[in-house]
CSV table of C-alpha atoms and ligand atoms in Angstrom, one decimal:
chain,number,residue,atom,x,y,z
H,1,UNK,CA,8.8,-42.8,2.3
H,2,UNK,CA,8.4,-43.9,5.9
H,3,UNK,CA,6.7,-42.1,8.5
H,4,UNK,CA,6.0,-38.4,8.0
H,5,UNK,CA,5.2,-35.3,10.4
H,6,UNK,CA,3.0,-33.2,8.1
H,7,UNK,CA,2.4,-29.3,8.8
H,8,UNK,CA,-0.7,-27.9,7.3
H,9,UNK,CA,-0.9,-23.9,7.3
H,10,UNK,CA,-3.6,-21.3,6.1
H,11,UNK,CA,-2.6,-18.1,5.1
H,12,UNK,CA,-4.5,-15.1,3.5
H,13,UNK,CA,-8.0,-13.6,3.6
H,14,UNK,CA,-10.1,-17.3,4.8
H,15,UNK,CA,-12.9,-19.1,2.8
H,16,UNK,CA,-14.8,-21.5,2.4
H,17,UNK,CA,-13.3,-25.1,1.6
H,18,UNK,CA,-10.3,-24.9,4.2
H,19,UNK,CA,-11.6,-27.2,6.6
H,20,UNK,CA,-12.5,-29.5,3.8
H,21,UNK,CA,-8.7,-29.3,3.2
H,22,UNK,CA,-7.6,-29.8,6.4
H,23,UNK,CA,-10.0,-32.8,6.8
H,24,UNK,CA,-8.8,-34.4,3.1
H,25,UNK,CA,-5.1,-33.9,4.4
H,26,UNK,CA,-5.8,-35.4,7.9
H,27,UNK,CA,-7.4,-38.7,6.6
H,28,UNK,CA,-5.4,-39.1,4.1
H,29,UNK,CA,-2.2,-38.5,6.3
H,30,UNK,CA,-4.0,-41.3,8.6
H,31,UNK,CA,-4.3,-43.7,5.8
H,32,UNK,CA,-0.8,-43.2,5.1
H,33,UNK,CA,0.6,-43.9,8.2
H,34,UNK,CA,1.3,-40.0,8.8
H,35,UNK,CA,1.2,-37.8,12.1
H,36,UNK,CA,-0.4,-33.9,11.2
H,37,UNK,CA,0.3,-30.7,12.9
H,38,UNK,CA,-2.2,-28.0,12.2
H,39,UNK,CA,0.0,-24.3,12.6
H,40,UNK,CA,-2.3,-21.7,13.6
H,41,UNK,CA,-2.3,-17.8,11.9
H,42,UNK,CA,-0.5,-18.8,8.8
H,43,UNK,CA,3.2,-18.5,8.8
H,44,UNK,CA,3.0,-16.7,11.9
H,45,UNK,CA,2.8,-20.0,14.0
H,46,UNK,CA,6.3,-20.9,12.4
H,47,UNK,CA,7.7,-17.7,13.3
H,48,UNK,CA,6.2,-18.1,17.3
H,49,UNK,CA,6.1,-21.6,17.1
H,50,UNK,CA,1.4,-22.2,17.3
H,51,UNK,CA,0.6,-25.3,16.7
H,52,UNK,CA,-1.9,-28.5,17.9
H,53,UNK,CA,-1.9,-31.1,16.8
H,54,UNK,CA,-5.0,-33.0,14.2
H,55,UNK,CA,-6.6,-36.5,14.2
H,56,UNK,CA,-9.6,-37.4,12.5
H,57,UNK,CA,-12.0,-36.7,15.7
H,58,UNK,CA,-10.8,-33.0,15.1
H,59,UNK,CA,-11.6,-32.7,11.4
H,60,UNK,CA,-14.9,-35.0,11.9
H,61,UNK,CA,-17.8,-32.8,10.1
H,62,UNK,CA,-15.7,-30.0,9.6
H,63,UNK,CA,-16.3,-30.2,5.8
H,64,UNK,CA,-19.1,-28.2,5.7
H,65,UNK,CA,-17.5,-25.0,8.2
H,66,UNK,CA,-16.8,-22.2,6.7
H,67,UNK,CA,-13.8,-20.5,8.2
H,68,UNK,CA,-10.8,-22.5,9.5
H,69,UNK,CA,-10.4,-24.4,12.5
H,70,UNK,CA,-6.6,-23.5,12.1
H,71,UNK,CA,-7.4,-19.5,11.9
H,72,UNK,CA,-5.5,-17.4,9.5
H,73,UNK,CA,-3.1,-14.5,9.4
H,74,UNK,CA,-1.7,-11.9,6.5
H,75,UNK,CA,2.2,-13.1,8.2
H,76,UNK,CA,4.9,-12.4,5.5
H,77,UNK,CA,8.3,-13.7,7.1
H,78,UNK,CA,10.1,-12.1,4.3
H,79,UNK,CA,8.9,-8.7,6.2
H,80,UNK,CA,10.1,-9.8,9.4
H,81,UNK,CA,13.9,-9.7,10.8
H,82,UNK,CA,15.2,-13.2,10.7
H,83,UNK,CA,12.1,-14.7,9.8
H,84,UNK,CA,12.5,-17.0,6.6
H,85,UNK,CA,15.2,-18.4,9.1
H,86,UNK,CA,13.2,-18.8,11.8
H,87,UNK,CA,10.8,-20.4,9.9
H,88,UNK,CA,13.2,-22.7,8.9
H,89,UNK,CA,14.7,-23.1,12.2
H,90,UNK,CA,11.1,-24.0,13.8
H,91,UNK,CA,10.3,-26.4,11.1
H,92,UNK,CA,13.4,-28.2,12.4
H,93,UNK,CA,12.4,-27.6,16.2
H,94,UNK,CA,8.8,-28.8,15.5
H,95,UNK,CA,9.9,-31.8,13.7
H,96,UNK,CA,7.9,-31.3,10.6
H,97,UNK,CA,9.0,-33.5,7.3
H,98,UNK,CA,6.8,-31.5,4.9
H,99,UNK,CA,4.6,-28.1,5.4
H,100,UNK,CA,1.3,-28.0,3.5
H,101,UNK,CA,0.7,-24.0,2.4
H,102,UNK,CA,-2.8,-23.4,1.8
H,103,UNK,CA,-3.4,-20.2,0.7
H,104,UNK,CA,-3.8,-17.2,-2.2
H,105,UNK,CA,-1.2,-15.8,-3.9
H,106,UNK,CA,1.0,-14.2,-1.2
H,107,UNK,CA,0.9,-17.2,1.1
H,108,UNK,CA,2.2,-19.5,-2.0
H,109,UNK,CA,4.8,-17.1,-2.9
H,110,UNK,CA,6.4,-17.1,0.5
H,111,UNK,CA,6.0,-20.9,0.1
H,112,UNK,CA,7.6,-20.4,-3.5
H,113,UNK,CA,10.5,-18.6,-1.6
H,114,UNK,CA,11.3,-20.7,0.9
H,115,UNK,CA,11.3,-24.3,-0.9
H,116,UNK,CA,14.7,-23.4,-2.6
H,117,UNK,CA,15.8,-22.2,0.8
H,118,UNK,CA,15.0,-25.9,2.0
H,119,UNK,CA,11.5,-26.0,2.8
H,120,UNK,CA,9.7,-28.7,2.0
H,121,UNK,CA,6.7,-27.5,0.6
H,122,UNK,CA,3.7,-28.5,-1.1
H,123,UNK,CA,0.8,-25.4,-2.2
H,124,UNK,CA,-2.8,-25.7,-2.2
H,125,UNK,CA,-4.3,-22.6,-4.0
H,126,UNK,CA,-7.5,-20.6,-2.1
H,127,UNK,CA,-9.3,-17.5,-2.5
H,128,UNK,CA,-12.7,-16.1,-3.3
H,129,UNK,CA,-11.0,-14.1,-5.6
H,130,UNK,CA,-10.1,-16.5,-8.0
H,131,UNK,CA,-6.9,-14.5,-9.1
H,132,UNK,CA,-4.3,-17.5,-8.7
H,133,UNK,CA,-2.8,-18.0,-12.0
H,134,UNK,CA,-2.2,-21.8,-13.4
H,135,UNK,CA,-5.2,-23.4,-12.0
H,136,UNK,CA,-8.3,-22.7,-14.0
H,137,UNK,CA,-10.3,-22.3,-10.4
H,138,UNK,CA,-9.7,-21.8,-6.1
H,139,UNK,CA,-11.8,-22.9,-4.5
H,140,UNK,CA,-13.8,-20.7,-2.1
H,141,UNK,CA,-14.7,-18.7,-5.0
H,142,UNK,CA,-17.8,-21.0,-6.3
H,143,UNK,CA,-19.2,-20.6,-2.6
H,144,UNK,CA,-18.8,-17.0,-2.7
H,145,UNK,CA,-20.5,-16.1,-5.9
H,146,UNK,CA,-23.2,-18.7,-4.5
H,147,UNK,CA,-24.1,-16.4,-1.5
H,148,UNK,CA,-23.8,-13.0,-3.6
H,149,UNK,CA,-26.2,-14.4,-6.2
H,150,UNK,CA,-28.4,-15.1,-3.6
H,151,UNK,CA,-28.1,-11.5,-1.7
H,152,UNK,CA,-28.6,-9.7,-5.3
H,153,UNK,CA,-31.5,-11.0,-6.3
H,154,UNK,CA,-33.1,-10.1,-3.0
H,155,UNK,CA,-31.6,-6.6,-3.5
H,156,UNK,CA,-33.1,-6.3,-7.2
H,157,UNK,CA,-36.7,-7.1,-6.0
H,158,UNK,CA,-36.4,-4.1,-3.2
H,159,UNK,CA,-34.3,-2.2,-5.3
H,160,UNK,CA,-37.6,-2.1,-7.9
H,161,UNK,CA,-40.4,-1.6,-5.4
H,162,UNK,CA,-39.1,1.5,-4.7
H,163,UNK,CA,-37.6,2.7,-8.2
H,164,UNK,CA,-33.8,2.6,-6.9
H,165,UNK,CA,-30.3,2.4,-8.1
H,166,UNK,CA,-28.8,-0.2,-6.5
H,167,UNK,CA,-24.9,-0.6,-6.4
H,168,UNK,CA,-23.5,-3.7,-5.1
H,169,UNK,CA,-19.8,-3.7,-3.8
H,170,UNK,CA,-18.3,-7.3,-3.6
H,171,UNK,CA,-14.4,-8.1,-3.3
H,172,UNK,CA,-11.9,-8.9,-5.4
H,173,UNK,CA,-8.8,-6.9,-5.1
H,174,UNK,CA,-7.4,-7.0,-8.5
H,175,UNK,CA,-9.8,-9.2,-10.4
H,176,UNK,CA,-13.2,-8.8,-10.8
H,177,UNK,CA,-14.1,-12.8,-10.7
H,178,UNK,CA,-16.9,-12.4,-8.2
H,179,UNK,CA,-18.0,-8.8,-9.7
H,180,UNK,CA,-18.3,-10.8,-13.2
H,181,UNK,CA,-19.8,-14.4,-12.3
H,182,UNK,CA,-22.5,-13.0,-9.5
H,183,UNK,CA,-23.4,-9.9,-11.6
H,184,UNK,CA,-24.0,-12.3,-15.0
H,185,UNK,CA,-25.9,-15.1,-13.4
H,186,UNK,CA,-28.0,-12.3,-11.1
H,187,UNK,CA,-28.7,-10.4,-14.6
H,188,UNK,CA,-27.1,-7.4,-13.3
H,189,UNK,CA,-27.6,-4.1,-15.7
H,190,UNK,CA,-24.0,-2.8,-14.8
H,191,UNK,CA,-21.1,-4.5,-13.7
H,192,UNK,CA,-17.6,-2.8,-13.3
H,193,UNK,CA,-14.6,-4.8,-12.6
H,194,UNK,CA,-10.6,-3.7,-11.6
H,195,UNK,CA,-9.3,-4.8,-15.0
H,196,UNK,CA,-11.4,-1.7,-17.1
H,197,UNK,CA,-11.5,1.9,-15.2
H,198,UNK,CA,-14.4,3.1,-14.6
H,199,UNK,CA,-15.9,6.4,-16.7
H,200,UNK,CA,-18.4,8.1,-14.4
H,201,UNK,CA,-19.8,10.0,-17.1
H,202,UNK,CA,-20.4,6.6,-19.3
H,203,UNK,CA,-22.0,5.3,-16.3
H,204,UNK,CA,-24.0,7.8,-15.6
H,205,UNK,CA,-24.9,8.1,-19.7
H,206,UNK,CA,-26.1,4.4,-19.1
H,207,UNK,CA,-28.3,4.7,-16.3
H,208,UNK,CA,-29.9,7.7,-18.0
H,209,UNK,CA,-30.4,5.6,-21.2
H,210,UNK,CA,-31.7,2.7,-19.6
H,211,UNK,CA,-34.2,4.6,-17.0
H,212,UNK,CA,-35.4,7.1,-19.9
H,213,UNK,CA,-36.1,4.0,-21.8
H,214,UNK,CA,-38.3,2.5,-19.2
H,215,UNK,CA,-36.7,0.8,-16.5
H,216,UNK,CA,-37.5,1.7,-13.5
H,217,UNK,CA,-34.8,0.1,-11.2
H,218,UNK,CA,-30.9,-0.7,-11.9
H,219,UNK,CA,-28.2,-2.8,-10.5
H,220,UNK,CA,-25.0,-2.2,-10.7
H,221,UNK,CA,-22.0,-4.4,-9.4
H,222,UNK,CA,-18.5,-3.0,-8.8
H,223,UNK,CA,-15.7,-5.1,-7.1
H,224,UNK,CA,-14.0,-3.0,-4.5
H,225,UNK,CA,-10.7,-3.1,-6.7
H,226,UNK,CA,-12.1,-0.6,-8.9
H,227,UNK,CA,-11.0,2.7,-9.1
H,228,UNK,CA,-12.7,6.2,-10.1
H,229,UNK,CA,-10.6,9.3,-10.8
H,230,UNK,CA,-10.2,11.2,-7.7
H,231,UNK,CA,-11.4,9.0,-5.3
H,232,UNK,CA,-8.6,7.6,-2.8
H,233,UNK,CA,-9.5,4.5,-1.1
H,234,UNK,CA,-10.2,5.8,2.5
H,235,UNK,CA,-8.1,3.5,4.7
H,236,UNK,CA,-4.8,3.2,1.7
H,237,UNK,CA,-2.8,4.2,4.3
H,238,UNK,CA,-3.3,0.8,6.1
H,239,UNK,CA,-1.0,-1.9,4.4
H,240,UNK,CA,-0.8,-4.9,5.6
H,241,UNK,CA,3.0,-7.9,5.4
H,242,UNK,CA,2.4,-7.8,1.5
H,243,UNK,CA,2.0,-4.1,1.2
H,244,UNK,CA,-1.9,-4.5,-0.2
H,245,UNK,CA,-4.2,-1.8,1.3
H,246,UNK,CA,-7.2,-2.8,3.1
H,247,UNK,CA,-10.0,-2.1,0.4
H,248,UNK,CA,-13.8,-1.2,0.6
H,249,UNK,CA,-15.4,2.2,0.2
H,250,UNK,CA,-16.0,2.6,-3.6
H,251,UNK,CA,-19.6,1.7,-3.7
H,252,UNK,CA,-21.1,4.3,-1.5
H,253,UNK,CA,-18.7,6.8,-3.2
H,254,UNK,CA,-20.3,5.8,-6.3
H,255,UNK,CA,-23.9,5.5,-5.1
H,256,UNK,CA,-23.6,9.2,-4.4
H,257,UNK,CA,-21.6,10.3,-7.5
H,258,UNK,CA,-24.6,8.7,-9.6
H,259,UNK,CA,-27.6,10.3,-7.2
H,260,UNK,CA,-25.9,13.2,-8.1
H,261,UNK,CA,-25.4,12.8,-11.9
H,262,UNK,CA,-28.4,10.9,-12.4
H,263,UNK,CA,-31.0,12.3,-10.6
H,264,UNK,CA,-32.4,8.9,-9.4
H,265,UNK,CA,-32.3,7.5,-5.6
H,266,UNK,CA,-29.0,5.4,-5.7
H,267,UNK,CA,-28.3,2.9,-2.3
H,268,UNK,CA,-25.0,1.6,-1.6
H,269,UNK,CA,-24.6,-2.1,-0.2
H,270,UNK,CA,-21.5,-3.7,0.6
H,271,UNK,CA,-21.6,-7.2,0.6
H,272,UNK,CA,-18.2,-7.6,1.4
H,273,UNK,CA,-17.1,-10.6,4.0
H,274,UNK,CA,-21.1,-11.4,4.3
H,275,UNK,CA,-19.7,-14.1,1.0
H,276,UNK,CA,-16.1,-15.0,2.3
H,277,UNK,CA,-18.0,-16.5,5.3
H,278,UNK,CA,-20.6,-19.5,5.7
H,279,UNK,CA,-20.8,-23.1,4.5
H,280,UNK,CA,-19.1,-24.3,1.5
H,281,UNK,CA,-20.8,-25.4,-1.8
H,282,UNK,CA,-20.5,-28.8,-2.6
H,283,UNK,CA,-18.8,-27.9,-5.6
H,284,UNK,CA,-15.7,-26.2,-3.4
H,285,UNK,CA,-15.8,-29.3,-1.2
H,286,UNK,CA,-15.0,-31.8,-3.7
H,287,UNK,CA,-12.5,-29.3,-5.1
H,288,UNK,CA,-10.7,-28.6,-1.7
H,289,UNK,CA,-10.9,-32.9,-0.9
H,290,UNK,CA,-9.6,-33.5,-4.6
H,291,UNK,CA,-6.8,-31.0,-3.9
H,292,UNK,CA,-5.8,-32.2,-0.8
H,293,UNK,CA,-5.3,-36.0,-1.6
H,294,UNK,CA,-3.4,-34.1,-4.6
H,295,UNK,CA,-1.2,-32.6,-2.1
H,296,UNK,CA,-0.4,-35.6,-0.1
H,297,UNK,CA,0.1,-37.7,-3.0
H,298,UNK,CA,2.6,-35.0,-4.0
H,299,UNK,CA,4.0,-35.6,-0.1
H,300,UNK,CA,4.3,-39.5,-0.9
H,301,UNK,CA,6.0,-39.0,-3.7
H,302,UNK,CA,8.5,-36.7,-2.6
H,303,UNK,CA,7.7,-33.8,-4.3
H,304,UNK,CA,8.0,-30.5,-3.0
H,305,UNK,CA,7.9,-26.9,-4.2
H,306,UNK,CA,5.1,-27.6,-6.4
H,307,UNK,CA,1.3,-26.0,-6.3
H,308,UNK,CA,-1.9,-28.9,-6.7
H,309,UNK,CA,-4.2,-27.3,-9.1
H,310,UNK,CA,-6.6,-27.9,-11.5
H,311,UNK,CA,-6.9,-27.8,-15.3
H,312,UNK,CA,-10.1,-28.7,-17.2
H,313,UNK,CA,-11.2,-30.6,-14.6
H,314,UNK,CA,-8.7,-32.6,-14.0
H,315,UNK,CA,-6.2,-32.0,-10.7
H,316,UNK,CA,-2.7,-31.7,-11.9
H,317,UNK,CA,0.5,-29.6,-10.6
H,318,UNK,CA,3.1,-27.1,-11.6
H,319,UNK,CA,6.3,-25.4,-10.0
H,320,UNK,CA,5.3,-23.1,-7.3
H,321,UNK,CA,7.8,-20.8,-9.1
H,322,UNK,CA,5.6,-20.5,-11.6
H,323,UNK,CA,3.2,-18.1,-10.1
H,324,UNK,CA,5.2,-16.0,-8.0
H,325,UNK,CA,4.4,-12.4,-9.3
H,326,UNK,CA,1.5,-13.1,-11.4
H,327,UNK,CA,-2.3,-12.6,-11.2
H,328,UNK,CA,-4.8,-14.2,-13.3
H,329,UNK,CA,-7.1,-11.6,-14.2
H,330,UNK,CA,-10.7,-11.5,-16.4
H,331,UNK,CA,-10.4,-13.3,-19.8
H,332,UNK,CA,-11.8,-12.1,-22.9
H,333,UNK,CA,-14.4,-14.5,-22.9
H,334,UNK,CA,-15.8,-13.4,-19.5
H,335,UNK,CA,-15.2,-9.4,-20.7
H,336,UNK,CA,-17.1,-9.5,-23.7
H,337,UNK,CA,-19.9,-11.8,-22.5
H,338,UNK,CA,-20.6,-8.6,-19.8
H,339,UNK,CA,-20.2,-6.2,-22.6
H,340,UNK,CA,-23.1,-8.2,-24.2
H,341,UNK,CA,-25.4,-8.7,-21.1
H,342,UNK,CA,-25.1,-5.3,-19.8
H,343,UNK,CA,-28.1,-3.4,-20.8
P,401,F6P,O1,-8.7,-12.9,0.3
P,401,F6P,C1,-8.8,-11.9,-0.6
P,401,F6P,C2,-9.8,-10.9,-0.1
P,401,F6P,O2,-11.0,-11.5,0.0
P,401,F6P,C3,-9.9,-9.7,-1.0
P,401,F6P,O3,-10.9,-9.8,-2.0
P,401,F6P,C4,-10.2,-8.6,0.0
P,401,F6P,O4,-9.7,-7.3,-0.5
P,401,F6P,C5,-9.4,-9.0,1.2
P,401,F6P,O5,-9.5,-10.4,1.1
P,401,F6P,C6,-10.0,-8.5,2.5
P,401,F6P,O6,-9.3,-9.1,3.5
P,401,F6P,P1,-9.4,-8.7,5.0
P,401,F6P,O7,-10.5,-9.5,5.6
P,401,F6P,O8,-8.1,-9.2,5.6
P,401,F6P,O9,-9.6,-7.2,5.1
């Protein structure tokens, strides 16, 4: 192919590795003879038309920002009158060859939904959460379980001092990725996770067990996806395009059902977008670079409606289609090896 004009979008909750995607697609648009429009907010700059436009000077050191220099948005066009259409429509107006989506699982299914519509699209999957299904990893998530390491550990050693309960919320709206990684390489007691519902009384049983054995201080993780009996998240009423409520809450709720139950000083602490925010790793670097010269290879090669991804190791693709509607949830490996640290 000749010249291109390349969009690049991110849509979703941010984290870090963006920039380093915007960067990888900017110099390798440069060394391919392409121009690059960055569209701020996610798909709503293609419904309004917000974009500037990137050269290297803009995406010089911006590998190590968290964030995104090309801000984000929870836009679904599909929710909007007209929208996919005007989408399209300002694609045309804009002059763009080729959008690059970057994003978690509802930015790349309205990617998904628009290609056969005649978008030219190529998908680059993000999230701390680590839910998208057919790539083994997002990046963002590596940096995020980085940083809540980090904060547990300096929770556990206040948490013993004074004889506590500790209960550390972290996201993960339907998966329990960062829950699972963080509280197994922190040596968490507890950690509770979307994919099982929680038993208060077994939890409480546990705590009991473990402090009457000795122990003088607990941790216990619980992504804010869980859910207890009874409890309704407090702000479910809030739904954003894709019809997700906004989260957060379940920890304190917790913290005081266990005080209660088990008769020891239980803290909440939400951790929450303290980890979505901040410096990449250098492992999400290389994986957000190595996806984006996927995606413009893709672009070269003139093939679109596809998602970069990564599969033991090695960067591959598959049909965007392919993960509309699905969610990639804890594997059995991952369940049983917190079944057998948990004590
Ligand atoms: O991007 C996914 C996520 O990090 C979820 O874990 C969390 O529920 C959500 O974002 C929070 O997003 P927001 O900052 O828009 O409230």
């Amino acid at each position: 192919m000749g010249s291109l004009k390349v969009g690049i979008l991110n849509g979703g909750g941010d984290c870090a590795g963006l920039n380093a995607v915007t960067r990888g697609v900017v110099r390798k648009s440069e060394q391919f003879g392409y121009e690059v429009v960055g569209i701020r907010h996610g798909w709503a700059g293609l419904l309004d038309i917000d974009t500037i436009p990137l050269s290297w000077k803009d995406v010089s050191h911006i590998i190590s920002q968290g964030g995104t220099i090309l801000h984000t948005t929870r836009t679904n066009p599909f929710s909007h009158k007209d929208g996919p259409a005007t989408v399209l429509n300002n694609v045309k107006k804009i002059g763009l060859d080729v959008v690059v989506a970057v994003g978690g699982e509802d930015t790349l299914s309205v990617a998904a939904k628009l290609s056969p519509m005649g978008l030219k699209v190529v998908g680059v999957p993000k999230t701390i959460d680590n839910d998208i299904v057919a790539t083994d990893v997002t990046f963002g998530f590596d940096s995020a379980v980085n940083v809540t390491v980090e904060a547990i550990d300096r929770i556990q050693t206040t948490g013993e001092s004074h004889d506590r309960v500790m209960v550390v919320e972290v996201m993960g709206r339907h998966a329990g990725w960062i829950a699972a990684h963080a509280g197994l390489a922190s040596g968490a007691n507890l950690i509770l996770v979307p994919e099982k519902p929680i038993d208060l009384n077994e939890v409480a049983d546990f705590l009991k067990r473990r402090h009457a054995s000795g122990a003088t201080a607990s941790i216990v993780v619980v992504g804010e996806g869980c859910e207890l009996t009874g409890h309704l998240s407090e702000s479910a009423s809030k739904l954003d395009e894709f019809g997700h409520p906004r989260l957060g809450g379940i920890g304190e709720v917790l913290a005081r059902e266990l005080e209660r139950r088990v008769g020891i000083e239980t803290r909440a602490v939400v951790l929450g977008h303290v980890v979505r925010g901040g410096p990449p790793s250098a492992y999400d670097r290389m994986l957000a670079t190595r996806l984006a010269v996927a995606a413009m290879n893709c672009v070269r090669n003139g093939e679109f409606g596809v998602m970069v991804c990564v599969h033991g190791n090695v960067i591959s693709k598959v049909p965007l289609l392919d993960i509309l509607g699905k969610m990639k949830n804890l594997d059995t490996e991952t369940l049983s090896l917190i079944k057998d640290f948990c004590v």
